[in-house]
Short mmCIF file of C-alpha atoms and ligand atoms in Angstrom, two decimals:
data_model
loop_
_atom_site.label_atom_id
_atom_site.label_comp_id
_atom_site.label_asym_id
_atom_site.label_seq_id
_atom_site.Cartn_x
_atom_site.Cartn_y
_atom_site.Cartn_z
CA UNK I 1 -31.05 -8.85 -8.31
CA UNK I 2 -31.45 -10.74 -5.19
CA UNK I 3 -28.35 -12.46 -4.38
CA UNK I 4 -27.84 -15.38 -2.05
CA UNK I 5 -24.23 -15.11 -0.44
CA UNK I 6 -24.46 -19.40 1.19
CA UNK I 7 -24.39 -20.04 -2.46
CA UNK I 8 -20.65 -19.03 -3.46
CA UNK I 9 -17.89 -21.30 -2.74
CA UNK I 10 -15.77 -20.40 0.27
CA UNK I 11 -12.43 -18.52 -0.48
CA UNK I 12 -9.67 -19.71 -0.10
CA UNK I 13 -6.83 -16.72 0.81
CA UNK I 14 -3.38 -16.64 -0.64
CA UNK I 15 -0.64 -13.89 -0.32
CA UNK I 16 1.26 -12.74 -3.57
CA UNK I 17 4.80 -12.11 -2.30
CA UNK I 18 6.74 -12.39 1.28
CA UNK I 19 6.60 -8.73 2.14
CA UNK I 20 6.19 -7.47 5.59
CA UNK I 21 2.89 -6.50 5.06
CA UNK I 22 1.55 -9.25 3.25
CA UNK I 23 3.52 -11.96 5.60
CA UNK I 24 1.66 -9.95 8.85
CA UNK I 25 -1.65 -10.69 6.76
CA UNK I 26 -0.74 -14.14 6.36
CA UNK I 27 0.33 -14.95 9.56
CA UNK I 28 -2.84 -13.93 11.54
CA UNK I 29 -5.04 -15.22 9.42
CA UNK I 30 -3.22 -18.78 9.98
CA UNK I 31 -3.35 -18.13 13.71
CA UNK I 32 -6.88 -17.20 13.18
CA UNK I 33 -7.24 -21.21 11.44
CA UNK I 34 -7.97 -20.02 8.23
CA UNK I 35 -6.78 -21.56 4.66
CA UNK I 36 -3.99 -19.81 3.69
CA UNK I 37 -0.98 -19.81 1.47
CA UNK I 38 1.50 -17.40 -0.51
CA UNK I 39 1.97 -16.98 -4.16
CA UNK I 40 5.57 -16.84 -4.96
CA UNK I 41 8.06 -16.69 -7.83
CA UNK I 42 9.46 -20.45 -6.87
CA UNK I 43 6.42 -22.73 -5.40
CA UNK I 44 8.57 -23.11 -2.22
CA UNK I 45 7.11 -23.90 1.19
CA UNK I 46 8.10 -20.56 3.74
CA UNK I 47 8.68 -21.21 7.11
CA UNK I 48 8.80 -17.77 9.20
CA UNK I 49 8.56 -16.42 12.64
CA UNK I 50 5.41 -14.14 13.81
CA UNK I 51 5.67 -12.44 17.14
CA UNK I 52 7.22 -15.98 18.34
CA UNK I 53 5.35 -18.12 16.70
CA UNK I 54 7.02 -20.57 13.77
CA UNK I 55 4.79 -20.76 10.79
CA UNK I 56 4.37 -22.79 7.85
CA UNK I 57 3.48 -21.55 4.44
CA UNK I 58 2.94 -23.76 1.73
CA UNK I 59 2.57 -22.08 -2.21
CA UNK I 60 -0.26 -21.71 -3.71
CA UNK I 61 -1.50 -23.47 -6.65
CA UNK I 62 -4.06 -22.48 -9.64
CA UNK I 63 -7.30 -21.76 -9.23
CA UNK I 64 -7.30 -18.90 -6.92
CA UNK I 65 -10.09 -17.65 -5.26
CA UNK I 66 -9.27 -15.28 -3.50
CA UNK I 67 -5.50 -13.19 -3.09
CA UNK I 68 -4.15 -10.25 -1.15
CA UNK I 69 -2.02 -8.18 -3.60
CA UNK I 70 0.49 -6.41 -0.94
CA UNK I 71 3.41 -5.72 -3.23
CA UNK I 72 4.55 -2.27 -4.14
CA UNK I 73 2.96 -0.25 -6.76
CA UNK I 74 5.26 -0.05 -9.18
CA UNK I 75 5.00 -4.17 -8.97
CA UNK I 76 1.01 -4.53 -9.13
CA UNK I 77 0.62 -4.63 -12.79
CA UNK I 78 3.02 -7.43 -13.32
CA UNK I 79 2.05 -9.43 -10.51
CA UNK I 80 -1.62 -9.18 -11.64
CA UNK I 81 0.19 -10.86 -15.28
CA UNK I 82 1.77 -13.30 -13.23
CA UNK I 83 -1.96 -14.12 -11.48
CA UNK I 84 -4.43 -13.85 -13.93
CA UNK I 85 -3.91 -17.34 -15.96
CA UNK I 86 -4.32 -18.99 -12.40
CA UNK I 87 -7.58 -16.32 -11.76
CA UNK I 88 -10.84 -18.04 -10.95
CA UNK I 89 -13.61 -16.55 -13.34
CA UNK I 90 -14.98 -14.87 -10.28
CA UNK I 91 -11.83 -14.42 -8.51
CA UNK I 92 -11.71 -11.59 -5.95
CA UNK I 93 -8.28 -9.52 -5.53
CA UNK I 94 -6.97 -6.93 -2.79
CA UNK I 95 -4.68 -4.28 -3.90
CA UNK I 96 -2.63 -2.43 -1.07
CA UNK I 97 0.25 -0.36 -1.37
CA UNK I 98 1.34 3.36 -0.72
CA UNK I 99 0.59 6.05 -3.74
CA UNK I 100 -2.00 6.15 -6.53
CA UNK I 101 -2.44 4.98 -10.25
CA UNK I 102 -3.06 1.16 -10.23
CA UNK I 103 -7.07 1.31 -10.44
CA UNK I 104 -7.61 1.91 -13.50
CA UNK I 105 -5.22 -0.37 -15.28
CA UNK I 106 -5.95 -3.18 -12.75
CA UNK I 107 -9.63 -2.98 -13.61
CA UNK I 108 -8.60 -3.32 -17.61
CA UNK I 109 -6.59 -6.63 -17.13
CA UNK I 110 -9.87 -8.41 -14.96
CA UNK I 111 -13.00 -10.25 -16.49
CA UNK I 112 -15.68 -8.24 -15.25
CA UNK I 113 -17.14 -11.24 -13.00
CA UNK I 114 -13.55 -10.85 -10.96
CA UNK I 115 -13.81 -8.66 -8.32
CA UNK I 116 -11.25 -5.68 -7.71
CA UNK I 117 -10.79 -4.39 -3.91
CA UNK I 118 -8.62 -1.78 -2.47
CA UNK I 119 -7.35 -1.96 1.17
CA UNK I 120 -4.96 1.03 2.54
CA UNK I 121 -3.60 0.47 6.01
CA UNK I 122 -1.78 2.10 8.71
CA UNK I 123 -0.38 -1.66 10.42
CA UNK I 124 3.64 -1.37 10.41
CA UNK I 125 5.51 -5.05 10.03
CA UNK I 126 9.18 -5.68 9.57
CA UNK I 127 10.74 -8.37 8.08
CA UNK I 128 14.05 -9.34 8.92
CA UNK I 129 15.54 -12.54 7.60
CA UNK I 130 12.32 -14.85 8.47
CA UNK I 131 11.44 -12.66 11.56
CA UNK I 132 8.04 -10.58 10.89
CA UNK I 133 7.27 -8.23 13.43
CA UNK I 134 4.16 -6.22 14.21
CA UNK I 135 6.20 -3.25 14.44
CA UNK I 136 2.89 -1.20 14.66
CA UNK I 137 -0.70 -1.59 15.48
CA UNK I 138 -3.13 0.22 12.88
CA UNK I 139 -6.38 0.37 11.31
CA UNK I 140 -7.80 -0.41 7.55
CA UNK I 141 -9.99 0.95 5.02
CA UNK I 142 -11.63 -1.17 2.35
CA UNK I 143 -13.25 -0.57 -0.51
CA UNK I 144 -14.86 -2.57 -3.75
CA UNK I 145 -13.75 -1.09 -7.03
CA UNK I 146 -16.59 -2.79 -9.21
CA UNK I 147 -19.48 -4.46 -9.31
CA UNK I 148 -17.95 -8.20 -8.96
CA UNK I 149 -16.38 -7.22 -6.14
CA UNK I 150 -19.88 -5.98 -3.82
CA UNK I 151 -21.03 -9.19 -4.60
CA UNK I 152 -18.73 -10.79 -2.26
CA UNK I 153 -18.51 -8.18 0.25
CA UNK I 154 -19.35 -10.19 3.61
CA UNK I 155 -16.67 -12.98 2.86
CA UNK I 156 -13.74 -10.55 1.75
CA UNK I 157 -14.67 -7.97 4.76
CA UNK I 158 -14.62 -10.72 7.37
CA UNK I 159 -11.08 -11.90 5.87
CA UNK I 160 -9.23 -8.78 5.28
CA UNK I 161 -10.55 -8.12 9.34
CA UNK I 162 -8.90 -10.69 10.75
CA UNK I 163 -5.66 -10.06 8.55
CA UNK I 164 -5.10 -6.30 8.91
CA UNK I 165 -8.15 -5.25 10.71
CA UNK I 166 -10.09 -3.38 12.49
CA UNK I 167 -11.05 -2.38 9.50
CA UNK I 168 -14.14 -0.18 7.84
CA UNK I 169 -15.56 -0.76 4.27
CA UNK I 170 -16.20 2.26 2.30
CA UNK I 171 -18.11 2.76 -1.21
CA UNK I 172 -15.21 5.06 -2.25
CA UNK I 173 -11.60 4.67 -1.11
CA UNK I 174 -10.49 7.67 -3.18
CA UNK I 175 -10.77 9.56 0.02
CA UNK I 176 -8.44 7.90 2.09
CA UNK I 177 -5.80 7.20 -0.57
CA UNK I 178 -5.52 11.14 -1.37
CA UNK I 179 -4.90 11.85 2.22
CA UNK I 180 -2.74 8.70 2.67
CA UNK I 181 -1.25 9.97 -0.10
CA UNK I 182 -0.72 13.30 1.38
CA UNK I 183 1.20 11.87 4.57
CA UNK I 184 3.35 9.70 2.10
CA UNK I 185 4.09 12.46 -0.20
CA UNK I 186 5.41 14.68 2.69
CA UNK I 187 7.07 11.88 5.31
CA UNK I 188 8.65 9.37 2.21
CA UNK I 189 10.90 11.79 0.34
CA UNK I 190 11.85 13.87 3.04
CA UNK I 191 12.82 11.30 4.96
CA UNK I 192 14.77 9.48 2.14
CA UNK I 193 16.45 12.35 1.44
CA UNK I 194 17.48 13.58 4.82
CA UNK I 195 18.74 9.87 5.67
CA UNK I 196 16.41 10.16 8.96
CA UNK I 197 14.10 8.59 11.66
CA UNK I 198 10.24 9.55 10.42
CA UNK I 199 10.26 11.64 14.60
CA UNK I 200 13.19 13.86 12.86
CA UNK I 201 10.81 15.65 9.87
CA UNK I 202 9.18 17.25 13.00
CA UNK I 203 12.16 19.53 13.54
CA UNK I 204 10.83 23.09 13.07
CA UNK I 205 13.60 23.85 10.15
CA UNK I 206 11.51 21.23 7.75
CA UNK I 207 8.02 22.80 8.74
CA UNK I 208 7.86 25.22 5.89
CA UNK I 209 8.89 22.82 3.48
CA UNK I 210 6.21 20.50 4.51
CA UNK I 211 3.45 22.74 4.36
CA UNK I 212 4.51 23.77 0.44
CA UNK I 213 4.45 20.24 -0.29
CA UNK I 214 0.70 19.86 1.45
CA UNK I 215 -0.52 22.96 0.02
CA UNK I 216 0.37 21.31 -3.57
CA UNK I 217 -1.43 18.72 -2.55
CA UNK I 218 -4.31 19.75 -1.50
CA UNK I 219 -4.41 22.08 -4.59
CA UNK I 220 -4.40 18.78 -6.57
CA UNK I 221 -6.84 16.55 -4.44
CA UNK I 222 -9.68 19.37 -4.33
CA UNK I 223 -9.23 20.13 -8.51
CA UNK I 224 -9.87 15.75 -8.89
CA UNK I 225 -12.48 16.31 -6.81
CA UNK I 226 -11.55 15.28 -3.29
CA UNK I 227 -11.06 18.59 -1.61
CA UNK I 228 -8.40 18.06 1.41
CA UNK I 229 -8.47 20.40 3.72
CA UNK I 230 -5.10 22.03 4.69
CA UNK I 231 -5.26 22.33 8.26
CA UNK I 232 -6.60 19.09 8.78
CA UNK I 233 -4.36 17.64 6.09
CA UNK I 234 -1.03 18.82 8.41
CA UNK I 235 -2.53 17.77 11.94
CA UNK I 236 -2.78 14.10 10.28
CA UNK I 237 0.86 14.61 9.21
CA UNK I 238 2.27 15.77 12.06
CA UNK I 239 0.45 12.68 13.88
CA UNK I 240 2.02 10.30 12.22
CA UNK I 241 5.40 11.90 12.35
CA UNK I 242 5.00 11.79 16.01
CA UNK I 243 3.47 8.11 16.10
CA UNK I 244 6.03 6.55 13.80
CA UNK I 245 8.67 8.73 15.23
CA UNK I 246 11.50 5.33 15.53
CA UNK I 247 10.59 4.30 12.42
CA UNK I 248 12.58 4.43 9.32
CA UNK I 249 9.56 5.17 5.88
CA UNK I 250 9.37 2.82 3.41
CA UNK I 251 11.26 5.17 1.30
CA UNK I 252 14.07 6.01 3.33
CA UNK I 253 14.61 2.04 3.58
CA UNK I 254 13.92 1.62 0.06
CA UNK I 255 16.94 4.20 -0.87
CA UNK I 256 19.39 3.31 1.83
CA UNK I 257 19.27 0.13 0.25
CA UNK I 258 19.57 0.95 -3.09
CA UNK I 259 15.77 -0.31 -3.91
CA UNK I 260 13.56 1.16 -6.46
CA UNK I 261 11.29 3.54 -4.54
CA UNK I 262 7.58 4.27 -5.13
CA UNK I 263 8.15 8.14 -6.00
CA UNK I 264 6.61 7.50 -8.97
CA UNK I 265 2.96 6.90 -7.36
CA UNK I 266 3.36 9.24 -4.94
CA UNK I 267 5.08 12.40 -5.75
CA UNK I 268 4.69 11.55 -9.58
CA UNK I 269 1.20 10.35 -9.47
CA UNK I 270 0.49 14.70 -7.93
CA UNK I 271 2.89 15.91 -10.54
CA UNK I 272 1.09 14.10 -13.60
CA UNK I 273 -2.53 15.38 -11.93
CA UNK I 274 -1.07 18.71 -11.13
CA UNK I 275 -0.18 18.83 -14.83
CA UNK I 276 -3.77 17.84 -15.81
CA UNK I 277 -5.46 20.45 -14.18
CA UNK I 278 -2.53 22.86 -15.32
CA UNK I 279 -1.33 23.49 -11.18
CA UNK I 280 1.83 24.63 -10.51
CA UNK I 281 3.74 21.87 -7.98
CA UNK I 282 7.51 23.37 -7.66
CA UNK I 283 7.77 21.48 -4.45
CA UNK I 284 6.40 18.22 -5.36
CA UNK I 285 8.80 18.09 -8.42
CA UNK I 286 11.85 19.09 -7.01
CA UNK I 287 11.26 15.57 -4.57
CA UNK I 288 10.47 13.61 -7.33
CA UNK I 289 13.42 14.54 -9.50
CA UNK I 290 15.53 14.63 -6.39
CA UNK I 291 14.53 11.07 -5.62
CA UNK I 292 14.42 9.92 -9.16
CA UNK I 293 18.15 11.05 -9.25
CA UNK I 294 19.25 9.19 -5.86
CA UNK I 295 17.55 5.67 -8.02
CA UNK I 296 19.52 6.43 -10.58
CA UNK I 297 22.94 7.23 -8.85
CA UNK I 298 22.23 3.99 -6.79
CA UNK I 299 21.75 1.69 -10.22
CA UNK I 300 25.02 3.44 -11.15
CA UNK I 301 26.73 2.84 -8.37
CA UNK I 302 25.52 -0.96 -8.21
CA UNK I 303 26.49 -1.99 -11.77
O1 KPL U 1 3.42 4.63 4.96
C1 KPL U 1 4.48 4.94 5.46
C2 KPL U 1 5.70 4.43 4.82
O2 KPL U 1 6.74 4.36 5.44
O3 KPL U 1 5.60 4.08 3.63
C3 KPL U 1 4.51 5.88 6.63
C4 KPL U 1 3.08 6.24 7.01
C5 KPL U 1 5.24 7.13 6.26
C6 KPL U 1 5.10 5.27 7.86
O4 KPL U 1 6.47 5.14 7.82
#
């Protein structure tokens, strides 16, 4: 069907949440001059600062067009309840978060005229109080996950570009979220668990314990069909060890302050596939149940 993209109303970009990742998006695509505003609990106006510059926020109100979904996977599924009464019929949505497992239950709450995206990054931003850094500069991949979403592909690709690009658009972002998977699966747990800069994991005495965990991996990727290969698989890990090497993982943060983690999309999401495909993962289940326990003392020790 021919399709003629001038037709389509412009979108009009909000932010669900005031993470660091979603306030970085926000923030240059203000600077850029384009519409945008955050979907929050409270409709509040946000005031933050961005690499020295004070910006506004306001909240957003119903419809919505168009919204970048940057909250942590355990959270997608009830922030996409919290959206979809104020959804546009052909709303388009951007998933991004670390680990695996939303897709398919994100594609089962949307009309099929509202278009389902998935954007993994490598940017790094840090929120402290209503300070956002750009703690690191990255890249993006971006995919549509249906056919609503193609539809649309020039005006969400030349958004998501200016707010966390460069980016590239691929037809399948399965890919890229196995082996961002694989760095995550290695770097988050071990560095939660050893209390520890990402730069320490490349200390020789955690080397064979990384490559167990990334030969599970791999294992697990190549019997769902997207074959990792192993040597490859722990050059990119040992890359971003060394390129993140002063910062603290998502996870580490997440435990030292007695947040839930996402070990449940990452080193549960291999265990469950593992389990499919009846693969043994020792290593990968250890770190989940030795994570799952540190959650568990920490909602002890907080009550
Ligand atoms: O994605 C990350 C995270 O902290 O969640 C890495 C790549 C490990 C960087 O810290």
């Amino acid at each position: 069907m021919a399709h003629n993209s001038s037709a389509q109303p412009a979108l009009s970009w909000c932010v669900v949440g005031q993470g660091a990742i979603g306030l970085l998006a926000a923030s240059q695509l203000k600077l850029a001059k384009q519409p945008i505003k955050l979907w929050l609990r409270q409709p509040a106006a946000i005031d933050i600062t961005f690499n020295q510059h004070a910006l506004h926020f306001h909240s957003a109100i119903a419809p919505l067009n168009a919204v970048l979904v940057p909250v942590k996977s355990y959270s997608v599924i009830d922030a996409l309840h919290s959206l979809l009464p104020a959804l546009s019929a052909d709303a388009q949505l951007v998933l991004s978060h670390n680990g695996m497992g939303t897709i398919e239950p994100a594609l089962q709450l949307l009309l099929p005229t509202q278009g389902l995206w998935f954007l993994t990054t490598t940017h790094g931003a840090l929120k402290q109080g209503n300070n956002v850094r750009h703690t690191g500069q990255g890249d993006s991949v971006l995919a549509p996950l249906n056919a609503a979403a193609k539809v649309h592909l020039p005006q969400v690709q030349q958004a998501m570009n200016i707010a966390l690009g460069p980016l590239v658009v691929v037809d399948n972002i399965q890919p890229f979220l196995w082996q961002k998977l694989a760095i995550n699966a290695v770097i988050n747990p071990l560095s939660a668990l050893h209390n520890c800069r990402n730069g320490a994991l490349a200390d020789s005495r955690y080397q064979q314990q990384i490559n167990a965990i990334l030969l599970e991996v791999c294992q697990v990727a190549t019997a769902c069909g997207y074959p990792l290969d192993f040597a490859q698989t722990q050059a990119n890990v040992q890359r971003v060890i060394h390129n993140t090497a002063q910062n603290f993982s998502s996870m580490q943060q997440d435990i030292a302050h007695q947040r839930r983690s996402e070990i449940a999309a990452i080193s549960g999401y291999i265990v469950k596939q593992a389990a499919q495909h009846n693969i043994a993962v020792p290593h990968n289940r250890q770190l989940l149940q030795q994570i799952t326990a540190l959650q568990h003392l920490n909602a002890v020790t907080a009550d």
